PDB file of C-alpha atoms and ligand atoms in Angstrom:
ATOM      1  CA  MET A   1     -70.026-131.962  21.499  1.00 70.00           C
ATOM      2  CA  ALA A   2     -73.777-131.593  21.304  1.00 92.00           C
ATOM      3  CA  LEU A   3     -75.719-129.222  23.516  1.00 96.00           C
ATOM      4  CA  THR A   4     -77.712-130.983  26.227  1.00 96.00           C
ATOM      5  CA  LEU A   5     -80.978-130.301  28.029  1.00 98.00           C
ATOM      6  CA  PRO A   6     -80.082-129.831  31.705  1.00 98.00           C
ATOM      7  CA  PRO A   7     -82.551-131.446  34.119  1.00 98.00           C
ATOM      8  CA  LEU A   8     -84.778-129.151  36.177  1.00 98.00           C
ATOM      9  CA  PRO A   9     -83.026-128.384  39.491  1.00 98.00           C
ATOM     10  CA  TYR A  10     -86.218-129.419  41.389  1.00 98.00           C
ATOM     11  CA  PRO A  11     -89.193-131.744  40.779  1.00 98.00           C
ATOM     12  CA  HIS A  12     -91.828-130.592  38.271  1.00 98.00           C
ATOM     13  CA  ASP A  13     -94.382-129.933  41.027  1.00 98.00           C
ATOM     14  CA  ALA A  14     -91.965-128.080  43.344  1.00 98.00           C
ATOM     15  CA  LEU A  15     -93.003-124.561  42.320  1.00 98.00           C
ATOM     16  CA  GLN A  16     -96.729-125.046  42.849  1.00 98.00           C
ATOM     17  CA  PRO A  17     -99.013-123.202  43.317  1.00 98.00           C
ATOM     18  CA  HIS A  18     -97.124-120.361  41.594  1.00 98.00           C
ATOM     19  CA  MET A  19     -95.987-122.409  38.602  1.00 98.00           C
ATOM     20  CA  SER A  20     -97.706-125.704  37.922  1.00 98.00           C
ATOM     21  CA  ARG A  21     -96.365-129.140  37.109  1.00 98.00           C
ATOM     22  CA  GLU A  22     -98.142-128.894  33.749  1.00 98.00           C
ATOM     23  CA  THR A  23     -96.375-125.624  32.889  1.00 98.00           C
ATOM     24  CA  LEU A  24     -92.976-127.106  33.710  1.00 98.00           C
ATOM     25  CA  GLU A  25     -93.735-130.315  31.805  1.00 98.00           C
ATOM     26  CA  TYR A  26     -94.461-128.276  28.691  1.00 98.00           C
ATOM     27  CA  HIS A  27     -91.979-125.482  29.236  1.00 98.00           C
ATOM     28  CA  HIS A  28     -88.935-127.533  30.217  1.00 98.00           C
ATOM     29  CA  ASP A  29     -89.613-130.972  28.710  1.00 98.00           C
ATOM     30  CA  LYS A  30     -91.000-129.718  25.383  1.00 98.00           C
ATOM     31  CA  HIS A  31     -90.135-126.049  24.689  1.00 98.00           C
ATOM     32  CA  HIS A  32     -86.629-125.996  26.171  1.00 98.00           C
ATOM     33  CA  LYS A  33     -85.900-129.436  24.707  1.00 98.00           C
ATOM     34  CA  ALA A  34     -86.995-128.228  21.259  1.00 98.00           C
ATOM     35  CA  TYR A  35     -84.574-125.272  21.409  1.00 98.00           C
ATOM     36  CA  VAL A  36     -81.713-127.633  22.314  1.00 98.00           C
ATOM     37  CA  ASP A  37     -82.620-130.205  19.648  1.00 98.00           C
ATOM     38  CA  THR A  38     -83.089-127.574  16.929  1.00 98.00           C
ATOM     39  CA  ALA A  39     -79.818-125.844  17.818  1.00 98.00           C
ATOM     40  CA  ASN A  40     -78.018-129.214  17.644  1.00 97.00           C
ATOM     41  CA  ASN A  41     -79.485-129.895  14.196  1.00 97.00           C
ATOM     42  CA  LEU A  42     -78.406-126.471  12.972  1.00 97.00           C
ATOM     43  CA  LEU A  43     -74.935-126.871  14.476  1.00 97.00           C
ATOM     44  CA  LYS A  44     -74.307-130.314  12.984  1.00 94.00           C
ATOM     45  CA  ASP A  45     -70.937-130.460  11.213  1.00 85.00           C
ATOM     46  CA  GLY A  46     -70.771-126.646  11.243  1.00 91.00           C
ATOM     47  CA  PRO A  47     -67.855-124.488  12.412  1.00 93.00           C
ATOM     48  CA  LEU A  48     -69.486-123.755  15.786  1.00 95.00           C
ATOM     49  CA  ALA A  49     -70.301-127.381  16.653  1.00 93.00           C
ATOM     50  CA  ASN A  50     -67.592-127.664  19.325  1.00 92.00           C
ATOM     51  CA  LYS A  51     -67.987-124.246  20.885  1.00 96.00           C
ATOM     52  CA  SER A  52     -69.609-123.507  24.234  1.00 96.00           C
ATOM     53  CA  LEU A  53     -73.246-122.459  24.283  1.00 97.00           C
ATOM     54  CA  GLU A  54     -72.246-118.897  25.222  1.00 97.00           C
ATOM     55  CA  GLU A  55     -69.810-118.699  22.295  1.00 97.00           C
ATOM     56  CA  ILE A  56     -72.458-120.098  19.932  1.00 97.00           C
ATOM     57  CA  VAL A  57     -74.964-117.427  21.042  1.00 98.00           C
ATOM     58  CA  LYS A  58     -72.478-114.603  20.491  1.00 97.00           C
ATOM     59  CA  ALA A  59     -71.086-115.946  17.195  1.00 97.00           C
ATOM     60  CA  SER A  60     -74.482-116.636  15.615  1.00 97.00           C
ATOM     61  CA  HIS A  61     -75.953-113.232  16.501  1.00 97.00           C
ATOM     62  CA  GLY A  62     -76.445-111.165  13.373  1.00 96.00           C
ATOM     63  CA  ASN A  63     -75.375-113.858  10.929  1.00 92.00           C
ATOM     64  CA  ASN A  64     -77.404-117.021  11.580  1.00 96.00           C
ATOM     65  CA  VAL A  65     -80.901-116.130  12.768  1.00 97.00           C
ATOM     66  CA  PRO A  66     -82.333-119.644  13.306  1.00 97.00           C
ATOM     67  CA  LEU A  67     -79.232-120.811  15.193  1.00 97.00           C
ATOM     68  CA  PHE A  68     -79.139-117.635  17.286  1.00 98.00           C
ATOM     69  CA  ASN A  69     -82.828-117.895  18.215  1.00 98.00           C
ATOM     70  CA  ASN A  70     -82.549-121.492  19.372  1.00 98.00           C
ATOM     71  CA  ALA A  71     -79.120-121.279  21.033  1.00 98.00           C
ATOM     72  CA  ALA A  72     -80.045-118.067  22.880  1.00 98.00           C
ATOM     73  CA  GLN A  73     -83.272-119.661  24.114  1.00 98.00           C
ATOM     74  CA  ALA A  74     -81.309-122.745  25.249  1.00 98.00           C
ATOM     75  CA  TRP A  75     -79.022-120.427  27.258  1.00 98.00           C
ATOM     76  CA  ASN A  76     -81.904-118.319  28.634  1.00 98.00           C
ATOM     77  CA  HIS A  77     -83.918-121.297  29.851  1.00 98.00           C
ATOM     78  CA  THR A  78     -80.950-123.052  31.474  1.00 98.00           C
ATOM     79  CA  LEU A  79     -80.594-119.992  33.702  1.00 98.00           C
ATOM     80  CA  PHE A  80     -84.333-119.418  34.090  1.00 98.00           C
ATOM     81  CA  TRP A  81     -84.808-122.729  35.959  1.00 98.00           C
ATOM     82  CA  LYS A  82     -81.967-121.802  38.304  1.00 98.00           C
ATOM     83  CA  TRP A  83     -83.426-118.343  38.905  1.00 98.00           C
ATOM     84  CA  MET A  84     -86.406-119.991  40.631  1.00 98.00           C
ATOM     85  CA  LYS A  85     -86.706-122.268  43.632  1.00 98.00           C
ATOM     86  CA  PRO A  86     -89.448-123.677  45.857  1.00 98.00           C
ATOM     87  CA  ASN A  87     -90.392-121.079  48.505  1.00 97.00           C
ATOM     88  CA  GLY A  88     -88.463-118.423  46.638  1.00 98.00           C
ATOM     89  CA  GLY A  89     -88.829-114.666  46.917  1.00 98.00           C
ATOM     90  CA  GLY A  90     -88.370-113.330  50.426  1.00 93.00           C
ATOM     91  CA  LYS A  91     -85.172-111.942  51.859  1.00 95.00           C
ATOM     92  CA  ILE A  92     -82.564-110.578  49.457  1.00 98.00           C
ATOM     93  CA  PRO A  93     -78.938-111.163  50.536  1.00 98.00           C
ATOM     94  CA  GLY A  94     -77.300-107.998  51.916  1.00 96.00           C
ATOM     95  CA  LYS A  95     -74.826-107.042  49.207  1.00 97.00           C
ATOM     96  CA  LEU A  96     -77.337-107.574  46.412  1.00 98.00           C
ATOM     97  CA  GLU A  97     -79.982-105.715  48.403  1.00 98.00           C
ATOM     98  CA  LYS A  98     -77.614-102.760  48.644  1.00 98.00           C
ATOM     99  CA  GLY A  99     -76.781-102.942  44.927  1.00 98.00           C
ATOM    100  CA  LEU A 100     -80.470-102.850  44.034  1.00 98.00           C
ATOM    101  CA  ALA A 101     -81.239-100.034  46.470  1.00 98.00           C
ATOM    102  CA  ASP A 102     -78.261 -97.997  45.184  1.00 97.00           C
ATOM    103  CA  ALA A 103     -79.390 -98.436  41.581  1.00 98.00           C
ATOM    104  CA  PHE A 104     -83.135 -97.889  41.967  1.00 98.00           C
ATOM    105  CA  GLY A 105     -83.583 -95.967  45.221  1.00 98.00           C
ATOM    106  CA  SER A 106     -85.349 -98.838  46.995  1.00 98.00           C
ATOM    107  CA  ILE A 107     -86.041-102.566  46.686  1.00 98.00           C
ATOM    108  CA  ASP A 108     -89.716-101.880  45.967  1.00 98.00           C
ATOM    109  CA  GLU A 109     -88.755 -99.568  43.102  1.00 98.00           C
ATOM    110  CA  ALA A 110     -86.288-102.158  41.733  1.00 98.00           C
ATOM    111  CA  LYS A 111     -88.972-104.862  41.725  1.00 98.00           C
ATOM    112  CA  LYS A 112     -91.477-102.422  40.217  1.00 98.00           C
ATOM    113  CA  GLN A 113     -89.177-101.546  37.314  1.00 98.00           C
ATOM    114  CA  PHE A 114     -88.360-105.215  36.692  1.00 98.00           C
ATOM    115  CA  ILE A 115     -92.075-106.076  36.530  1.00 98.00           C
ATOM    116  CA  GLN A 116     -92.733-103.011  34.372  1.00 98.00           C
ATOM    117  CA  ALA A 117     -90.073-104.178  31.882  1.00 98.00           C
ATOM    118  CA  GLY A 118     -91.832-107.536  31.649  1.00 98.00           C
ATOM    119  CA  MET A 119     -95.220-105.874  31.216  1.00 98.00           C
ATOM    120  CA  THR A 120     -94.049-103.525  28.466  1.00 98.00           C
ATOM    121  CA  GLN A 121     -92.131-106.103  26.427  1.00 97.00           C
ATOM    122  CA  PHE A 122     -94.633-106.291  23.581  1.00 97.00           C
ATOM    123  CA  GLY A 123     -95.166-109.909  22.519  1.00 97.00           C
ATOM    124  CA  SER A 124     -92.591-112.565  23.379  1.00 98.00           C
ATOM    125  CA  GLY A 125     -89.362-111.841  25.180  1.00 98.00           C
ATOM    126  CA  TRP A 126     -87.593-111.479  28.510  1.00 98.00           C
ATOM    127  CA  ALA A 127     -87.095-108.932  31.300  1.00 98.00           C
ATOM    128  CA  TRP A 128     -83.756-108.784  33.096  1.00 98.00           C
ATOM    129  CA  PHE A 129     -81.665-107.370  35.880  1.00 98.00           C
ATOM    130  CA  VAL A 130     -78.196-106.974  34.395  1.00 98.00           C
ATOM    131  CA  VAL A 131     -74.906-105.605  35.625  1.00 98.00           C
ATOM    132  CA  LYS A 132     -73.227-103.064  33.388  1.00 96.00           C
ATOM    133  CA  ASN A 133     -70.143-101.132  34.520  1.00 93.00           C
ATOM    134  CA  GLY A 134     -70.645-102.452  38.036  1.00 94.00           C
ATOM    135  CA  LYS A 135     -74.207-101.141  38.311  1.00 96.00           C
ATOM    136  CA  ILE A 136     -77.536-102.999  38.190  1.00 98.00           C
ATOM    137  CA  GLU A 137     -79.894-102.004  35.355  1.00 98.00           C
ATOM    138  CA  VAL A 138     -83.228-103.239  34.011  1.00 98.00           C
ATOM    139  CA  LEU A 139     -83.363-104.493  30.437  1.00 98.00           C
ATOM    140  CA  LYS A 140     -86.049-106.019  28.243  1.00 98.00           C
ATOM    141  CA  THR A 141     -85.404-107.990  25.067  1.00 98.00           C
ATOM    142  CA  PRO A 142     -87.626-109.449  22.315  1.00 98.00           C
ATOM    143  CA  ASN A 143     -87.904-113.158  21.489  1.00 98.00           C
ATOM    144  CA  GLY A 144     -84.718-115.056  22.421  1.00 97.00           C
ATOM    145  CA  GLU A 145     -82.420-112.057  22.593  1.00 98.00           C
ATOM    146  CA  ASN A 146     -80.422-111.755  25.829  1.00 98.00           C
ATOM    147  CA  PRO A 147     -77.837-109.617  27.668  1.00 98.00           C
ATOM    148  CA  LEU A 148     -74.912-111.630  26.241  1.00 97.00           C
ATOM    149  CA  ILE A 149     -75.194-109.592  23.043  1.00 96.00           C
ATOM    150  CA  HIS A 150     -75.712-106.297  24.874  1.00 93.00           C
ATOM    151  CA  GLY A 151     -72.392-106.357  26.713  1.00 92.00           C
ATOM    152  CA  SER A 152     -73.988-106.804  30.093  1.00 97.00           C
ATOM    153  CA  ALA A 153     -74.145-109.672  32.584  1.00 98.00           C
ATOM    154  CA  ALA A 154     -77.549-111.194  33.322  1.00 98.00           C
ATOM    155  CA  ILE A 155     -78.168-111.715  37.030  1.00 98.00           C
ATOM    156  CA  LEU A 156     -81.941-112.352  36.808  1.00 98.00           C
ATOM    157  CA  GLY A 157     -84.273-112.970  33.898  1.00 98.00           C
ATOM    158  CA  VAL A 158     -87.937-113.789  33.536  1.00 98.00           C
ATOM    159  CA  ASP A 159     -89.521-115.416  30.508  1.00 98.00           C
ATOM    160  CA  VAL A 160     -92.572-113.451  29.323  1.00 98.00           C
ATOM    161  CA  TRP A 161     -93.420-115.699  26.374  1.00 98.00           C
ATOM    162  CA  GLU A 162     -97.036-116.813  26.803  1.00 98.00           C
ATOM    163  CA  HIS A 163     -95.914-120.454  27.139  1.00 98.00           C
ATOM    164  CA  SER A 164     -94.371-119.449  30.464  1.00 98.00           C
ATOM    165  CA  TYR A 165     -97.624-118.347  32.107  1.00 98.00           C
ATOM    166  CA  TYR A 166    -100.719-119.060  30.035  1.00 98.00           C
ATOM    167  CA  ILE A 167    -101.604-122.403  31.659  1.00 98.00           C
ATOM    168  CA  ASP A 168    -101.457-120.910  35.173  1.00 98.00           C
ATOM    169  CA  TYR A 169    -102.342-117.251  34.653  1.00 98.00           C
ATOM    170  CA  ARG A 170    -104.039-117.128  31.242  1.00 98.00           C
ATOM    171  CA  ASN A 171    -103.608-113.547  29.979  1.00 97.00           C
ATOM    172  CA  ARG A 172    -102.664-112.100  33.398  1.00 98.00           C
ATOM    173  CA  ARG A 173     -98.971-111.436  32.777  1.00 98.00           C
ATOM    174  CA  ALA A 174     -98.849-108.933  35.660  1.00 98.00           C
ATOM    175  CA  ASP A 175     -99.991-111.586  38.161  1.00 98.00           C
ATOM    176  CA  TYR A 176     -97.383-114.021  36.848  1.00 98.00           C
ATOM    177  CA  LEU A 177     -94.610-111.434  37.176  1.00 98.00           C
ATOM    178  CA  GLN A 178     -95.714-110.486  40.691  1.00 98.00           C
ATOM    179  CA  ALA A 179     -95.754-114.159  41.752  1.00 98.00           C
ATOM    180  CA  PHE A 180     -92.322-114.653  40.176  1.00 98.00           C
ATOM    181  CA  VAL A 181     -90.821-111.793  42.187  1.00 98.00           C
ATOM    182  CA  ASP A 182     -92.674-112.567  45.438  1.00 98.00           C
ATOM    183  CA  HIS A 183     -92.599-116.387  45.519  1.00 98.00           C
ATOM    184  CA  LEU A 184     -90.257-117.887  42.942  1.00 98.00           C
ATOM    185  CA  VAL A 185     -86.979-115.952  42.640  1.00 98.00           C
ATOM    186  CA  ASN A 186     -83.890-117.673  44.040  1.00 98.00           C
ATOM    187  CA  TRP A 187     -82.239-114.498  45.367  1.00 98.00           C
ATOM    188  CA  GLU A 188     -79.211-116.443  46.668  1.00 98.00           C
ATOM    189  CA  TYR A 189     -78.391-117.473  43.094  1.00 98.00           C
ATOM    190  CA  VAL A 190     -78.983-113.909  41.855  1.00 98.00           C
ATOM    191  CA  ALA A 191     -76.605-112.690  44.583  1.00 98.00           C
ATOM    192  CA  GLU A 192     -73.971-115.209  43.455  1.00 98.00           C
ATOM    193  CA  LEU A 193     -74.152-113.920  39.875  1.00 98.00           C
ATOM    194  CA  TYR A 194     -74.103-110.306  41.115  1.00 98.00           C
ATOM    195  CA  GLN A 195     -70.957-111.058  43.112  1.00 97.00           C
ATOM    196  CA  LYS A 196     -69.260-112.456  39.982  1.00 97.00           C
ATOM    197  CA  ALA A 197     -70.402-109.606  37.729  1.00 97.00           C
ATOM    198  CA  ALA A 198     -69.830-106.666  40.064  1.00 92.00           C
ATOM    199  CA  GLY A 199     -66.807-108.040  41.976  1.00 76.00           C
TER     200      GLY A 199
HETATM  201 MN1  LIG B 201     -89.793-120.115  27.499  1.00 97.27          MN
END
């Protein structure tokens, strides 16, 4: 059962002006597709070919670098599209809002630490809100690495590879991260994942 490229959950121009059609055409249709295609080539006839994407990510970590890189990126991007929506940002659902405030002192501080993680991830990688032992934490990871291999549940992640923002923001990663938090995040979906992870 080959891995598939899930369609974007909205049209390519739906996130404008914060993320352009051109960015999504490259990022989803070319970059994400390449991770899926490469992972499928590496999986072909191998022992992990019929496993779920999550199982492939965990099993390849530490013993098959090319497969891990591509499978982890396939997993990361599938969630990344769902973590955004047109007219995102705004009000955070109550239970998640409380979880963030409990963990960081305030919503502003939570957002600040998330953005800071993205800013300080040197080179390519991701910044995350994860749930570990029932509590929300900030995490940053290099390249395709993700919370699946850190024993925590990802509830929000942002791609800080340059391909995610260079067309729209050039070198201004901070502006991209601020726009992501203020205008793109689908907090209802984050709340759904928080509910599952924290119970
Ligand atoms: Mn990417």
